Amino acid sequence: MEKYLKLLKTKCNQENYQKLIGLNNPALLDFVGEYVGLCNPLSVFVRSDSAEDAQYIRNKAKELGEEKQLAIGGHTVHFDGPHDQARDKQRTKFLLSKGENLGSDINSIDREKGITEIQGLLKGTMAGKEMFVLFLCLGPIDSDFSIYALQITDSAYVAHSEDILYRSAYEAFKKKESEIEFFRFVHSAGELENNVSKNTDKRRVYIDLCENIVWTTNSQYAGNTVGLKKLALRLAIRKADEKAWLAEHMFVMGIGGVNNRKTYFTGAFPSACGKTSTCMVEGESIVGDDIAYLRKKEGKLFAVNVERGIFGIIRDVNPQNDPLIWQALTTSGEVIFSNVLAKDGIPYWLDDGKVHPDKETDSTIFPHPNARYTIRLKTLKNCDPKLENPEGVEVKGIIYGGRDSQAWPSIFESFDWKHGLITIAASLESETTAATLGKQGVRKFNPMANLDFLSIPLERYIKNYLQFAKDLAHPPAIFGVNYFLRNENGDYLSAIEDKRVWLKWMELRVHKEIEAIESPIGFLPRYEDLKRLFKQVLGKDYSESNYQKEFNLRIDENLAKVERIIEIYKTKVADAPKILFEILEEQKKRLQEKN
Ligand code: OXD
Ligand code: MN
């Protein structure tokens, strides 16, 4: 510890130095000291939980030009570079010790080599800049779910985003002193040109599962840089694997039923497939839109939102489809817009229903399809009161949905946990979107919508899930949804608001208050129930011909899908559990018998 104190004293003013010392945690001081030494910032700012410190970071983001003020109070805009607009899967790698193997689908690099490379890239990278040190918590503070985290970054935009998205935990670190276990994230935007990372060819996201450290450099896009988001998810999946809980790419929401009943669901969808718009539907409540931790207690399943804010895709947000988000984005309050088109203080995005001004010559790529907004959940009218509940909420249903133009009906329910797990969750496929770099519209296998973040071999992840339900008195019902089914002319078969009806149907199914039709892939809704629900929820007449189009099971397409999935597990996944093949073969047989 002694070896860094002198250095820290020269880089921190008295107040920031005291904040660090006050934590009474030599290992933490060593870690911060090591990166101050390596990155060589001009100064270090240490974030406590105070409102002044939060304001300091907001001000810095504007002073440094990382964010610009928009017309509405509290609203700012941030731009990432043209080649830095999405998660970079290719350059995100796990550091593997000799002999370790995560399976062929998981990107990795030799640990020693990776550390040498990333440390080389970080050397001196903060010269002339300020380093921000933040103490945060994944999940509510002081709960069985809490995982603490330290973030080091030279970007005030990243620090500001984290402030909005996660619970501040300086006091929790202070209370626990050196007893505290925490994830560690180190980020540098690298050399900047016009305020954006210049050397994106040297962008790296390296994940060390041994030490729970993630380093990112030469990027600003939040999906690569905000450590507590998808970088922490990878570390958490490994932790969950060791202790038999689950770290998931899931929303958490409450759905209203009879007599003011509220039933909580989680839902996993690949990025940009309707996840946020599902948990934000009018009339229901949101706990979280992106990442959840799930734990069992006394035979019941509980979930928390890892975050306290939303880093949401802004495309398609308009007053008709997303009135609540629209309101948050058009009234005063803290909002960071990113990669939208901004002109005269007004942000514009794709399909916002507004007339767009001519694009500025220097922002011709904007608005980007993966443009985003960052807000606090608390500012939303529909924020669920249990957001900060340390116990989480009890989960009765899990929803999986992908972008599938051909096979799955709009909504269906599995026969039981194992069937749902294998034929819905582990069989999830989706057409790619702008949330990751690469070609869009390509069908990709994405089990549990979590494949991008798996830090354990897929077969182990599936086995954990199979085990997981064993001591649950009533495993949650598992549903599949598909908002993207099309007819032969390529038109979508359901309307955006129809998901409100699907949610009500699922709520009733969980409570066994409604019958359903048995089909080869699971239970389908009955026409008379949907007709009544469409009227009740949307005031719409739902025709029998619409029902036929959505729910006449497409046998050939579903058969092709099962065959595809069997093939994937046979050829690409080493050691997939036997029961997975049994369940898929049974499904295939049921489909063939109907053919
Ligand atoms: C996200 C993503 O930002 O999954 O949530 O890309
Ligand atoms: Mn996501």
mmCIF file with all atom_site columns, N, CA, C and O and ligand atoms in Angstrom, residues 230 249 271 275 290, ligand 2:
data_model
loop_
_atom_site.group_PDB
_atom_site.id
_atom_site.type_symbol
_atom_site.label_atom_id
_atom_site.label_alt_id
_atom_site.label_comp_id
_atom_site.label_asym_id
_atom_site.label_entity_id
_atom_site.label_seq_id
_atom_site.pdbx_PDB_ins_code
_atom_site.Cartn_x
_atom_site.Cartn_y
_atom_site.Cartn_z
_atom_site.occupancy
_atom_site.B_iso_or_equiv
_atom_site.pdbx_formal_charge
_atom_site.auth_seq_id
_atom_site.auth_comp_id
_atom_site.auth_asym_id
_atom_site.auth_atom_id
_atom_site.pdbx_PDB_model_num
ATOM   1  N  N  . LYS A 1 230 ? -22.972 -4.874  -19.540 1.00 0.00 ? 230 LYS A N  1
ATOM   2  C  CA . LYS A 1 230 ? -22.773 -6.214  -20.059 1.00 0.00 ? 230 LYS A CA 1
ATOM   3  C  C  . LYS A 1 230 ? -21.421 -6.821  -19.664 1.00 0.00 ? 230 LYS A C  1
ATOM   4  O  O  . LYS A 1 230 ? -21.209 -8.012  -19.790 1.00 0.00 ? 230 LYS A O  1
ATOM   5  N  N  . HIS A 1 249 ? -30.021 -11.923 -18.893 1.00 0.00 ? 249 HIS A N  1
ATOM   6  C  CA . HIS A 1 249 ? -30.308 -10.772 -19.761 1.00 0.00 ? 249 HIS A CA 1
ATOM   7  C  C  . HIS A 1 249 ? -31.830 -10.626 -19.810 1.00 0.00 ? 249 HIS A C  1
ATOM   8  O  O  . HIS A 1 249 ? -32.460 -10.987 -20.792 1.00 0.00 ? 249 HIS A O  1
ATOM   9  N  N  . SER A 1 271 ? -31.075 -8.250  -27.944 1.00 0.00 ? 271 SER A N  1
ATOM   10 C  CA . SER A 1 271 ? -31.142 -6.785  -28.021 1.00 0.00 ? 271 SER A CA 1
ATOM   11 C  C  . SER A 1 271 ? -32.032 -6.348  -29.183 1.00 0.00 ? 271 SER A C  1
ATOM   12 O  O  . SER A 1 271 ? -31.983 -6.939  -30.259 1.00 0.00 ? 271 SER A O  1
ATOM   13 N  N  . LYS A 1 275 ? -37.781 -5.963  -25.926 1.00 0.00 ? 275 LYS A N  1
ATOM   14 C  CA . LYS A 1 275 ? -37.670 -6.227  -24.491 1.00 0.00 ? 275 LYS A CA 1
ATOM   15 C  C  . LYS A 1 275 ? -38.120 -5.010  -23.677 1.00 0.00 ? 275 LYS A C  1
ATOM   16 O  O  . LYS A 1 275 ? -38.999 -5.121  -22.822 1.00 0.00 ? 275 LYS A O  1
ATOM   17 N  N  . ASP A 1 290 ? -33.340 -4.762  -18.413 1.00 0.00 ? 290 ASP A N  1
ATOM   18 C  CA . ASP A 1 290 ? -32.220 -5.384  -19.134 1.00 0.00 ? 290 ASP A CA 1
ATOM   19 C  C  . ASP A 1 290 ? -31.518 -6.545  -18.430 1.00 0.00 ? 290 ASP A C  1
ATOM   20 O  O  . ASP A 1 290 ? -31.253 -7.553  -19.071 1.00 0.00 ? 290 ASP A O  1
HETATM 21 MN MN . MN  B 2 .   ? -29.482 -5.801  -23.355 1.00 0.00 ? 2   MN  B MN 1
#
